[in-house]
């Protein structure tokens, strides 16, 4: 069996932490038990490019129980939990190619190692696996039945590929399922980003100006949690509707140029490139904390920052202090990579339960229905989304009302008005 991990001896810690996460993943657990009996993925090779966390560990085990051969590489060089990788290799025979802190070159070597496993289905988080396949490994494309994509950034890339007519197999946009982005992107990112910032800095958030760049689902969650810690939240946006929503949610909205002068914490969650640039860094106060929780490390213009800095030093794990030529200090967290996975452990298991239940059910759906697909990006079927919502609510012990017959009829009628 092939693999490339840091240290197999870390497996014991990984086992316990994967079990700990499983306690909060009851929906995935039910799917795992059904998969174990029915083996819907028998004979299928799944190649995954995901953050190698305890939650991903539980997903990989579920797919394996379903009869699949599973290989995984990291979807970010800094997000791998090495003990998880060790346990998956040692106890489950899952081929993991991921080491926390791997270089960009090794990151792509690992992606290619997963492609060497000849996947029938890809499971991507950010679309690096899919883009490598389309750029460098076109020979493998004929093998593919379909794929899934976990995150907003990846779905944007894939839709752009589909629009240009270059996408060569069907992919399901797991991110766009309601039971994914309503919860994972909002509550998951909200909590885990704050967790990452606090673990990295141990700074007090209360009473500070906390600037959130981007008010999509992730920005909404982050703003809500920063406010909960007592920060004065400032939102920056380029989208009028999102900006309006932020205003009505009670946040100050202003251009980044102005926010730069008064912020204490800055966090980007836009999915776009060079959001915080040289001109903003120059205006910032001395000692500010700047980080990113968007998928790629492109949101902070670190090249621009380096060009106006005269010194750099590592203050503590994941904190790099830049001294600018104007004498002010800027602290960059986690090299501008997603701080919730670099300095913390990513989203809590309870939300990943729904994201990864969608992943598992979508893989099953692809295996059953791939012959009917075209080479485009598909929404997660409503039935899958609603099944996940139903299972999660039940697992939480929450009961809801049913429509009465009269109400059901009313909703389909038009005659009755004032
Ligand atoms: N993305 C964000 N949080 C995650 C987690 N805990 N596991 C896998 N992927 C994630």
CSV table of C-alpha atoms and ligand atoms in Angstrom, one decimal:
chain,number,residue,atom,x,y,z
A,1,UNK,CA,0.0,0.0,0.0
A,2,UNK,CA,1.3,3.4,-1.0
A,3,UNK,CA,1.4,6.4,1.3
A,4,UNK,CA,3.5,9.4,2.4
A,5,UNK,CA,2.9,10.7,5.9
A,6,UNK,CA,4.9,12.2,8.7
A,7,UNK,CA,5.1,9.4,11.2
A,8,UNK,CA,3.1,6.2,11.5
A,9,UNK,CA,3.7,6.1,15.3
A,10,UNK,CA,1.3,9.0,15.7
A,11,UNK,CA,-1.6,6.7,14.9
A,12,UNK,CA,-2.8,6.2,18.5
A,13,UNK,CA,-3.5,9.9,19.1
A,14,UNK,CA,-5.2,10.0,15.7
A,15,UNK,CA,-7.4,7.1,16.5
A,16,UNK,CA,-8.7,8.8,19.7
A,17,UNK,CA,-9.2,12.1,18.1
A,18,UNK,CA,-11.1,10.6,15.2
A,19,UNK,CA,-13.3,8.8,17.7
A,20,UNK,CA,-13.8,12.1,19.6
A,21,UNK,CA,-15.0,13.7,16.4
A,22,UNK,CA,-17.3,10.8,15.5
A,23,UNK,CA,-19.2,11.4,18.7
A,24,UNK,CA,-20.5,14.6,17.1
A,25,UNK,CA,-21.1,13.1,13.6
A,26,UNK,CA,-24.3,11.0,14.0
A,27,UNK,CA,-25.6,11.5,10.5
A,28,UNK,CA,-22.3,10.3,8.9
A,29,UNK,CA,-22.4,7.4,11.4
A,30,UNK,CA,-25.8,6.2,10.2
A,31,UNK,CA,-24.6,6.4,6.6
A,32,UNK,CA,-21.5,4.5,7.6
A,33,UNK,CA,-23.6,1.7,9.1
A,34,UNK,CA,-25.8,1.4,6.0
A,35,UNK,CA,-22.7,1.5,3.7
A,36,UNK,CA,-21.1,-1.3,5.8
A,37,UNK,CA,-24.1,-3.5,5.0
A,38,UNK,CA,-25.0,-2.5,1.5
A,39,UNK,CA,-21.5,-1.8,0.0
A,40,UNK,CA,-22.8,0.7,-2.5
A,41,UNK,CA,-19.2,1.8,-3.5
A,42,UNK,CA,-17.8,-1.7,-4.1
A,43,UNK,CA,-15.1,-1.6,-6.7
A,44,UNK,CA,-14.9,2.2,-6.8
A,45,UNK,CA,-11.7,4.0,-6.4
A,46,UNK,CA,-12.1,7.4,-4.7
A,47,UNK,CA,-9.3,10.1,-4.9
A,48,UNK,CA,-9.8,12.8,-2.4
A,49,UNK,CA,-8.1,16.2,-1.9
A,50,UNK,CA,-9.4,17.4,1.4
A,51,UNK,CA,-8.1,18.9,4.6
A,52,UNK,CA,-6.8,15.8,6.5
A,53,UNK,CA,-8.6,16.4,9.8
A,54,UNK,CA,-10.4,14.1,12.3
A,55,UNK,CA,-13.7,14.8,10.4
A,56,UNK,CA,-12.2,13.9,7.1
A,57,UNK,CA,-10.9,10.8,8.8
A,58,UNK,CA,-14.5,9.8,9.6
A,59,UNK,CA,-15.6,10.5,6.0
A,60,UNK,CA,-12.7,8.3,4.6
A,61,UNK,CA,-13.6,5.5,7.0
A,62,UNK,CA,-17.3,5.7,5.8
A,63,UNK,CA,-16.3,5.5,2.2
A,64,UNK,CA,-14.1,2.5,2.9
A,65,UNK,CA,-16.9,0.8,4.7
A,66,UNK,CA,-19.0,1.4,1.6
A,67,UNK,CA,-16.5,-0.8,-0.3
A,68,UNK,CA,-14.4,1.9,-1.9
A,69,UNK,CA,-10.7,2.1,-2.3
A,70,UNK,CA,-9.8,5.4,-0.8
A,71,UNK,CA,-6.7,7.7,-1.3
A,72,UNK,CA,-6.3,11.2,0.1
A,73,UNK,CA,-4.0,14.1,-0.2
A,74,UNK,CA,-4.2,17.5,1.5
A,75,UNK,CA,-6.1,20.4,0.1
A,76,UNK,CA,-3.7,22.8,1.8
A,77,UNK,CA,-0.1,22.4,2.7
A,78,UNK,CA,-0.7,23.5,6.3
A,79,UNK,CA,-4.0,21.9,7.2
A,80,UNK,CA,-3.0,18.2,7.7
A,81,UNK,CA,-3.3,16.6,11.1
A,82,UNK,CA,-0.4,14.2,11.0
A,83,UNK,CA,-1.9,11.9,13.7
A,84,UNK,CA,-5.1,11.4,11.7
A,85,UNK,CA,-3.0,10.6,8.5
A,86,UNK,CA,-1.1,8.0,10.5
A,87,UNK,CA,-4.2,6.3,11.9
A,88,UNK,CA,-5.9,6.1,8.5
A,89,UNK,CA,-2.9,4.5,7.0
A,90,UNK,CA,-2.2,2.1,9.8
A,91,UNK,CA,-5.6,1.0,10.9
A,92,UNK,CA,-7.8,1.4,7.7
A,93,UNK,CA,-5.5,0.8,4.8
A,94,UNK,CA,-6.3,4.2,3.4
A,95,UNK,CA,-3.5,5.7,1.2
A,96,UNK,CA,-2.8,9.1,2.6
A,97,UNK,CA,-0.3,11.5,1.0
A,98,UNK,CA,-0.1,14.5,3.3
A,99,UNK,CA,2.3,16.0,5.7
A,100,UNK,CA,1.6,19.2,7.7
A,101,UNK,CA,4.0,21.9,6.4
A,102,UNK,CA,4.8,20.2,3.1
A,103,UNK,CA,6.2,22.4,0.3
A,104,UNK,CA,4.2,23.5,-2.7
A,105,UNK,CA,6.2,21.0,-4.8
A,106,UNK,CA,5.3,18.1,-2.4
A,107,UNK,CA,1.7,19.3,-2.3
A,108,UNK,CA,1.5,18.7,-6.0
A,109,UNK,CA,3.5,15.5,-5.9
A,110,UNK,CA,0.9,14.3,-3.4
A,111,UNK,CA,-2.0,15.3,-5.7
A,112,UNK,CA,-0.3,13.3,-8.4
A,113,UNK,CA,0.1,10.3,-6.1
A,114,UNK,CA,-3.7,10.3,-5.6
A,115,UNK,CA,-4.2,10.5,-9.3
A,116,UNK,CA,-1.8,7.5,-9.7
A,117,UNK,CA,-4.5,5.5,-7.7
A,118,UNK,CA,-6.7,5.8,-10.8
A,119,UNK,CA,-9.8,7.3,-9.2
A,120,UNK,CA,-13.2,6.8,-10.6
A,121,UNK,CA,-14.5,9.6,-8.4
A,122,UNK,CA,-12.7,12.7,-7.3
A,123,UNK,CA,-13.6,14.5,-4.1
A,124,UNK,CA,-12.1,18.0,-4.1
A,125,UNK,CA,-11.8,21.0,-1.8
A,126,UNK,CA,-10.7,24.0,-3.8
A,127,UNK,CA,-10.5,22.2,-7.2
A,128,UNK,CA,-6.7,21.7,-7.3
A,129,UNK,CA,-7.1,17.9,-7.9
A,130,UNK,CA,-9.5,18.6,-10.8
A,131,UNK,CA,-7.4,21.3,-12.3
A,132,UNK,CA,-4.2,19.1,-12.1
A,133,UNK,CA,-6.1,16.3,-13.7
A,134,UNK,CA,-7.3,18.6,-16.6
A,135,UNK,CA,-3.9,20.2,-17.0
A,136,UNK,CA,-1.3,17.5,-16.4
A,137,UNK,CA,-3.0,14.1,-16.3
A,138,UNK,CA,-5.6,14.1,-19.1
A,139,UNK,CA,-4.7,10.4,-19.7
A,140,UNK,CA,-6.6,9.7,-16.5
A,141,UNK,CA,-9.8,11.4,-17.5
A,142,UNK,CA,-11.5,8.5,-19.2
A,143,UNK,CA,-11.5,6.6,-15.9
A,144,UNK,CA,-13.8,9.2,-14.2
A,145,UNK,CA,-17.4,8.8,-13.4
A,146,UNK,CA,-17.8,12.1,-11.6
A,147,UNK,CA,-16.6,14.2,-8.7
A,148,UNK,CA,-17.7,16.3,-5.8
A,149,UNK,CA,-16.5,19.8,-4.7
A,150,UNK,CA,-16.6,20.9,-1.1
A,151,UNK,CA,-16.0,24.6,-1.1
A,152,UNK,CA,-17.2,27.9,-2.6
A,153,UNK,CA,-13.8,28.7,-4.3
A,154,UNK,CA,-13.7,25.3,-5.9
A,155,UNK,CA,-17.3,25.6,-7.2
A,156,UNK,CA,-16.4,29.0,-8.7
A,157,UNK,CA,-13.4,27.5,-10.5
A,158,UNK,CA,-15.4,24.5,-11.8
A,159,UNK,CA,-18.3,26.6,-13.0
A,160,UNK,CA,-15.7,28.7,-14.9
A,161,UNK,CA,-14.3,25.5,-16.4
A,162,UNK,CA,-17.8,24.3,-17.4
A,163,UNK,CA,-18.7,27.7,-18.9
A,164,UNK,CA,-15.5,27.6,-21.1
A,165,UNK,CA,-16.4,24.1,-22.1
A,166,UNK,CA,-13.2,22.5,-20.7
A,167,UNK,CA,-14.7,20.5,-17.8
A,168,UNK,CA,-14.4,16.8,-18.9
A,169,UNK,CA,-16.5,15.1,-16.3
A,170,UNK,CA,-19.6,15.9,-14.1
A,171,UNK,CA,-19.1,17.3,-10.7
A,172,UNK,CA,-21.6,17.8,-7.9
A,173,UNK,CA,-21.3,21.1,-6.0
A,174,UNK,CA,-21.6,19.9,-2.4
A,175,UNK,CA,-20.9,23.4,-1.2
A,176,UNK,CA,-24.1,24.7,-2.6
A,177,UNK,CA,-26.3,22.2,-0.7
A,178,UNK,CA,-28.3,24.1,1.9
A,179,UNK,CA,-27.2,21.7,4.6
A,180,UNK,CA,-23.6,22.5,3.7
A,181,UNK,CA,-23.2,26.3,3.3
A,182,UNK,CA,-25.9,27.4,5.8
A,183,UNK,CA,-24.1,25.7,8.6
A,184,UNK,CA,-20.5,24.8,7.6
A,185,UNK,CA,-19.6,28.1,5.9
A,186,UNK,CA,-21.5,30.3,8.5
A,187,UNK,CA,-21.3,28.6,11.9
A,188,UNK,CA,-18.2,26.5,11.1
A,189,UNK,CA,-16.1,29.3,9.7
A,190,UNK,CA,-17.4,31.7,12.3
A,191,UNK,CA,-16.3,29.6,15.3
A,192,UNK,CA,-13.1,28.0,13.8
A,193,UNK,CA,-11.7,31.3,12.5
A,194,UNK,CA,-12.1,32.9,15.9
A,195,UNK,CA,-10.6,29.8,17.4
A,196,UNK,CA,-7.6,30.0,15.1
A,197,UNK,CA,-7.0,33.7,15.7
A,198,UNK,CA,-7.2,33.2,19.5
A,199,UNK,CA,-5.0,30.1,19.5
A,200,UNK,CA,-2.4,31.9,17.4
A,201,UNK,CA,-2.3,35.2,19.3
A,202,UNK,CA,-4.0,34.8,22.7
A,203,UNK,CA,-5.2,38.4,22.2
A,204,UNK,CA,-8.4,39.8,23.7
A,205,UNK,CA,-11.1,40.5,21.1
A,206,UNK,CA,-13.5,42.5,23.3
A,207,UNK,CA,-13.5,46.2,22.7
A,208,UNK,CA,-11.4,46.0,19.5
A,209,UNK,CA,-12.2,47.0,16.0
A,210,UNK,CA,-12.5,43.7,14.1
A,211,UNK,CA,-12.5,44.1,10.3
A,212,UNK,CA,-14.2,41.4,8.2
A,213,UNK,CA,-13.5,41.6,4.5
A,214,UNK,CA,-16.3,39.9,2.7
A,215,UNK,CA,-19.9,39.3,3.8
A,216,UNK,CA,-20.7,36.0,2.2
A,217,UNK,CA,-21.7,33.1,4.3
A,218,UNK,CA,-18.3,32.9,5.9
A,219,UNK,CA,-18.1,36.6,6.6
A,220,UNK,CA,-21.6,36.5,8.1
A,221,UNK,CA,-20.6,33.8,10.5
A,222,UNK,CA,-17.3,35.4,11.4
A,223,UNK,CA,-18.9,38.8,12.0
A,224,UNK,CA,-21.5,37.3,14.3
A,225,UNK,CA,-19.0,35.5,16.4
A,226,UNK,CA,-16.6,38.5,16.6
A,227,UNK,CA,-19.5,40.6,17.8
A,228,UNK,CA,-20.3,37.9,20.3
A,229,UNK,CA,-16.8,38.3,21.8
A,230,UNK,CA,-17.4,42.0,22.2
A,231,UNK,CA,-15.7,43.4,19.1
A,232,UNK,CA,-16.8,46.4,17.2
A,233,UNK,CA,-17.2,44.7,13.8
A,234,UNK,CA,-16.5,46.5,10.6
A,235,UNK,CA,-17.4,44.9,7.3
A,236,UNK,CA,-15.9,45.7,3.9
A,237,UNK,CA,-17.7,44.5,0.7
A,238,UNK,CA,-17.8,45.0,-3.0
A,239,UNK,CA,-21.3,43.6,-3.4
A,240,UNK,CA,-24.2,46.1,-2.7
A,241,UNK,CA,-26.6,43.5,-1.5
A,242,UNK,CA,-24.2,41.9,0.9
A,243,UNK,CA,-23.2,45.3,2.2
A,244,UNK,CA,-26.8,46.3,2.8
A,245,UNK,CA,-27.3,43.0,4.7
A,246,UNK,CA,-24.3,43.8,6.9
A,247,UNK,CA,-25.7,47.2,7.6
A,248,UNK,CA,-29.0,45.8,8.6
A,249,UNK,CA,-27.3,43.1,10.7
A,250,UNK,CA,-25.9,46.0,12.7
A,251,UNK,CA,-22.4,46.3,11.4
A,252,UNK,CA,-20.5,49.3,10.2
A,253,UNK,CA,-19.7,49.1,6.5
A,254,UNK,CA,-16.9,51.2,4.9
A,255,UNK,CA,-14.2,50.9,2.2
A,256,UNK,CA,-11.1,49.0,3.3
A,257,UNK,CA,-9.1,52.1,2.8
A,258,UNK,CA,-10.9,53.7,5.8
A,259,UNK,CA,-11.2,50.5,7.8
A,260,UNK,CA,-7.4,50.0,7.5
A,261,UNK,CA,-6.8,53.1,9.6
A,262,UNK,CA,-8.9,51.9,12.6
A,263,UNK,CA,-8.9,48.1,12.6
A,264,UNK,CA,-7.1,46.0,15.3
A,265,UNK,CA,-7.9,42.6,13.7
A,266,UNK,CA,-8.4,42.0,9.9
A,267,UNK,CA,-9.6,38.8,8.4
A,268,UNK,CA,-10.3,38.2,4.7
A,269,UNK,CA,-13.1,35.7,3.7
A,270,UNK,CA,-13.8,36.9,0.1
A,271,UNK,CA,-12.4,34.1,-2.1
A,272,UNK,CA,-10.7,36.9,-4.2
A,273,UNK,CA,-7.2,37.9,-4.8
A,274,UNK,CA,-5.1,40.7,-3.3
A,275,UNK,CA,-7.9,42.1,-1.1
A,276,UNK,CA,-5.6,43.6,1.5
A,277,UNK,CA,-2.8,45.4,-0.4
A,278,UNK,CA,0.3,47.5,0.2
A,279,UNK,CA,-1.7,50.7,0.3
A,280,UNK,CA,-3.8,49.3,3.1
A,281,UNK,CA,-0.9,47.8,5.1
A,282,UNK,CA,0.7,51.3,5.1
A,283,UNK,CA,-2.3,52.9,6.7
A,284,UNK,CA,-2.7,50.3,9.5
A,285,UNK,CA,-2.1,51.0,13.2
A,286,UNK,CA,1.0,49.6,14.9
A,287,UNK,CA,0.7,46.0,16.1
A,288,UNK,CA,-2.4,45.0,14.1
A,289,UNK,CA,-3.3,41.3,13.5
A,290,UNK,CA,-4.0,40.4,9.9
A,291,UNK,CA,-5.1,37.0,8.6
A,292,UNK,CA,-7.2,35.1,6.0
A,293,UNK,CA,-9.8,32.4,6.3
A,294,UNK,CA,-10.7,32.2,2.6
A,295,UNK,CA,-9.7,29.0,0.8
A,296,UNK,CA,-6.4,30.1,-0.9
A,297,UNK,CA,-3.5,32.2,0.4
A,298,UNK,CA,-4.0,34.9,-2.2
A,299,UNK,CA,-6.2,37.3,-0.3
A,300,UNK,CA,-3.4,39.1,1.5
A,301,UNK,CA,-0.8,40.7,-0.8
A,302,UNK,CA,2.2,39.4,1.1
A,303,UNK,CA,4.5,40.2,-1.8
A,304,UNK,CA,3.5,43.8,-1.5
A,305,UNK,CA,3.9,43.7,2.2
A,306,UNK,CA,7.4,42.3,1.9
A,307,UNK,CA,8.3,45.1,-0.5
A,308,UNK,CA,7.5,47.8,2.2
A,309,UNK,CA,8.9,45.9,5.1
A,310,UNK,CA,12.4,46.3,6.5
A,311,UNK,CA,12.4,43.3,9.0
A,312,UNK,CA,10.6,40.1,9.7
A,313,UNK,CA,10.6,37.7,12.6
A,314,UNK,CA,8.6,34.8,14.0
A,315,UNK,CA,7.1,35.9,17.3
A,316,UNK,CA,5.3,32.6,18.1
A,317,UNK,CA,3.8,29.7,16.1
A,318,UNK,CA,1.9,31.1,13.2
A,319,UNK,CA,2.6,34.7,14.0
A,320,UNK,CA,5.1,36.6,11.7
A,321,UNK,CA,5.8,40.2,12.6
A,322,UNK,CA,6.7,42.5,9.7
A,323,UNK,CA,8.3,45.9,10.6
A,324,UNK,CA,7.5,48.4,7.9
A,325,UNK,CA,9.8,51.1,6.6
A,326,UNK,CA,7.5,53.6,8.3
A,327,UNK,CA,8.3,51.8,11.6
A,328,UNK,CA,4.9,50.2,12.2
A,329,UNK,CA,4.5,46.5,12.9
A,330,UNK,CA,2.0,44.2,11.1
A,331,UNK,CA,1.4,40.7,12.4
A,332,UNK,CA,0.5,38.1,9.7
A,333,UNK,CA,-1.0,34.9,10.9
A,334,UNK,CA,-0.4,31.5,9.4
A,335,UNK,CA,1.4,32.8,6.3
A,336,UNK,CA,-1.9,34.1,5.0
A,337,UNK,CA,-3.3,30.6,4.7
A,338,UNK,CA,-6.7,29.7,6.2
A,339,UNK,CA,-6.2,30.4,9.8
A,340,UNK,CA,-9.0,28.2,11.1
A,341,UNK,CA,-7.2,25.1,9.8
A,342,UNK,CA,-3.6,26.3,10.2
A,343,UNK,CA,-3.7,27.4,13.9
A,344,UNK,CA,-6.9,25.6,14.9
A,345,UNK,CA,-8.5,22.3,13.8
A,346,UNK,CA,-11.0,23.5,11.2
A,347,UNK,CA,-14.8,23.5,11.6
A,348,UNK,CA,-16.2,21.5,14.6
A,349,UNK,CA,-17.4,18.0,13.9
A,350,UNK,CA,-21.1,18.7,14.3
A,351,UNK,CA,-21.2,20.9,11.2
A,352,UNK,CA,-18.8,18.8,9.2
A,353,UNK,CA,-21.3,15.9,9.9
A,354,UNK,CA,-23.7,17.5,7.5
A,355,UNK,CA,-21.1,18.5,4.9
A,356,UNK,CA,-19.6,15.1,4.8
A,357,UNK,CA,-23.0,13.3,4.9
A,358,UNK,CA,-23.6,15.2,1.7
A,359,UNK,CA,-20.3,14.1,0.3
A,360,UNK,CA,-20.9,10.4,1.1
A,361,UNK,CA,-24.5,10.5,-0.3
A,362,UNK,CA,-23.4,12.4,-3.5
A,363,UNK,CA,-20.7,9.8,-4.2
A,364,UNK,CA,-23.3,7.1,-3.9
A,365,UNK,CA,-25.6,9.1,-6.2
A,366,UNK,CA,-22.8,9.5,-8.8
A,367,UNK,CA,-22.1,5.7,-8.7
A,368,UNK,CA,-25.8,5.0,-9.3
A,369,UNK,CA,-26.5,7.8,-11.9
A,370,UNK,CA,-23.3,8.6,-13.7
A,371,UNK,CA,-24.5,7.3,-17.1
A,372,UNK,CA,-27.1,10.1,-17.2
A,373,UNK,CA,-24.8,12.9,-16.4
A,374,UNK,CA,-23.2,15.5,-18.8
A,375,UNK,CA,-19.9,17.2,-18.2
A,376,UNK,CA,-21.1,20.1,-16.1
A,377,UNK,CA,-21.5,21.2,-12.5
A,378,UNK,CA,-24.6,19.7,-10.8
A,379,UNK,CA,-26.5,20.8,-7.7
A,380,UNK,CA,-26.8,18.3,-4.9
A,381,UNK,CA,-30.3,16.7,-5.4
A,382,UNK,CA,-32.9,18.2,-3.1
A,383,UNK,CA,-33.7,14.7,-1.9
A,384,UNK,CA,-30.1,14.3,-0.6
A,385,UNK,CA,-30.1,17.8,1.0
A,386,UNK,CA,-33.4,17.2,2.7
A,387,UNK,CA,-32.4,13.7,3.9
A,388,UNK,CA,-29.4,15.3,5.6
A,389,UNK,CA,-31.5,18.0,7.2
A,390,UNK,CA,-34.0,15.4,8.4
A,391,UNK,CA,-31.4,13.1,9.8
A,392,UNK,CA,-29.5,15.9,11.6
A,393,UNK,CA,-32.6,17.3,13.2
A,394,UNK,CA,-33.6,13.9,14.4
A,395,UNK,CA,-30.1,13.3,15.7
A,396,UNK,CA,-30.5,16.5,17.7
A,397,UNK,CA,-33.8,15.2,19.2
A,398,UNK,CA,-35.7,18.1,17.7
A,399,UNK,CA,-39.3,17.5,16.6
A,400,UNK,CA,-41.2,19.8,14.3
A,401,UNK,CA,-44.9,20.2,13.3
A,402,UNK,CA,-46.6,18.7,10.3
A,403,UNK,CA,-48.9,20.7,8.0
A,404,UNK,CA,-52.6,20.0,8.5
A,405,UNK,CA,-54.6,18.8,5.5
A,406,UNK,CA,-56.3,22.2,5.4
A,407,UNK,CA,-52.9,24.0,5.4
A,408,UNK,CA,-51.5,21.8,2.6
A,409,UNK,CA,-54.6,22.5,0.5
A,410,UNK,CA,-54.3,26.2,1.2
A,411,UNK,CA,-50.7,26.4,0.0
A,412,UNK,CA,-51.8,24.9,-3.3
A,413,UNK,CA,-54.8,27.2,-3.8
A,414,UNK,CA,-55.3,30.8,-5.0
A,415,UNK,CA,-59.0,31.5,-4.5
A,416,UNK,CA,-58.9,32.6,-0.9
A,417,UNK,CA,-57.7,36.2,-0.2
A,418,UNK,CA,-58.6,38.9,2.3
B,1,LIG,N1,-12.9,22.5,6.2
B,1,LIG,C1,-13.2,23.3,7.3
B,1,LIG,N2,-13.1,22.6,8.4
B,1,LIG,C2,-12.8,21.4,8.1
B,1,LIG,C3,-12.7,20.2,8.9
B,1,LIG,N3,-12.8,20.2,10.2
B,1,LIG,N4,-12.4,19.1,8.2
B,1,LIG,C4,-12.3,19.1,6.9
B,1,LIG,N5,-12.4,20.1,6.1
B,1,LIG,C5,-12.7,21.3,6.7
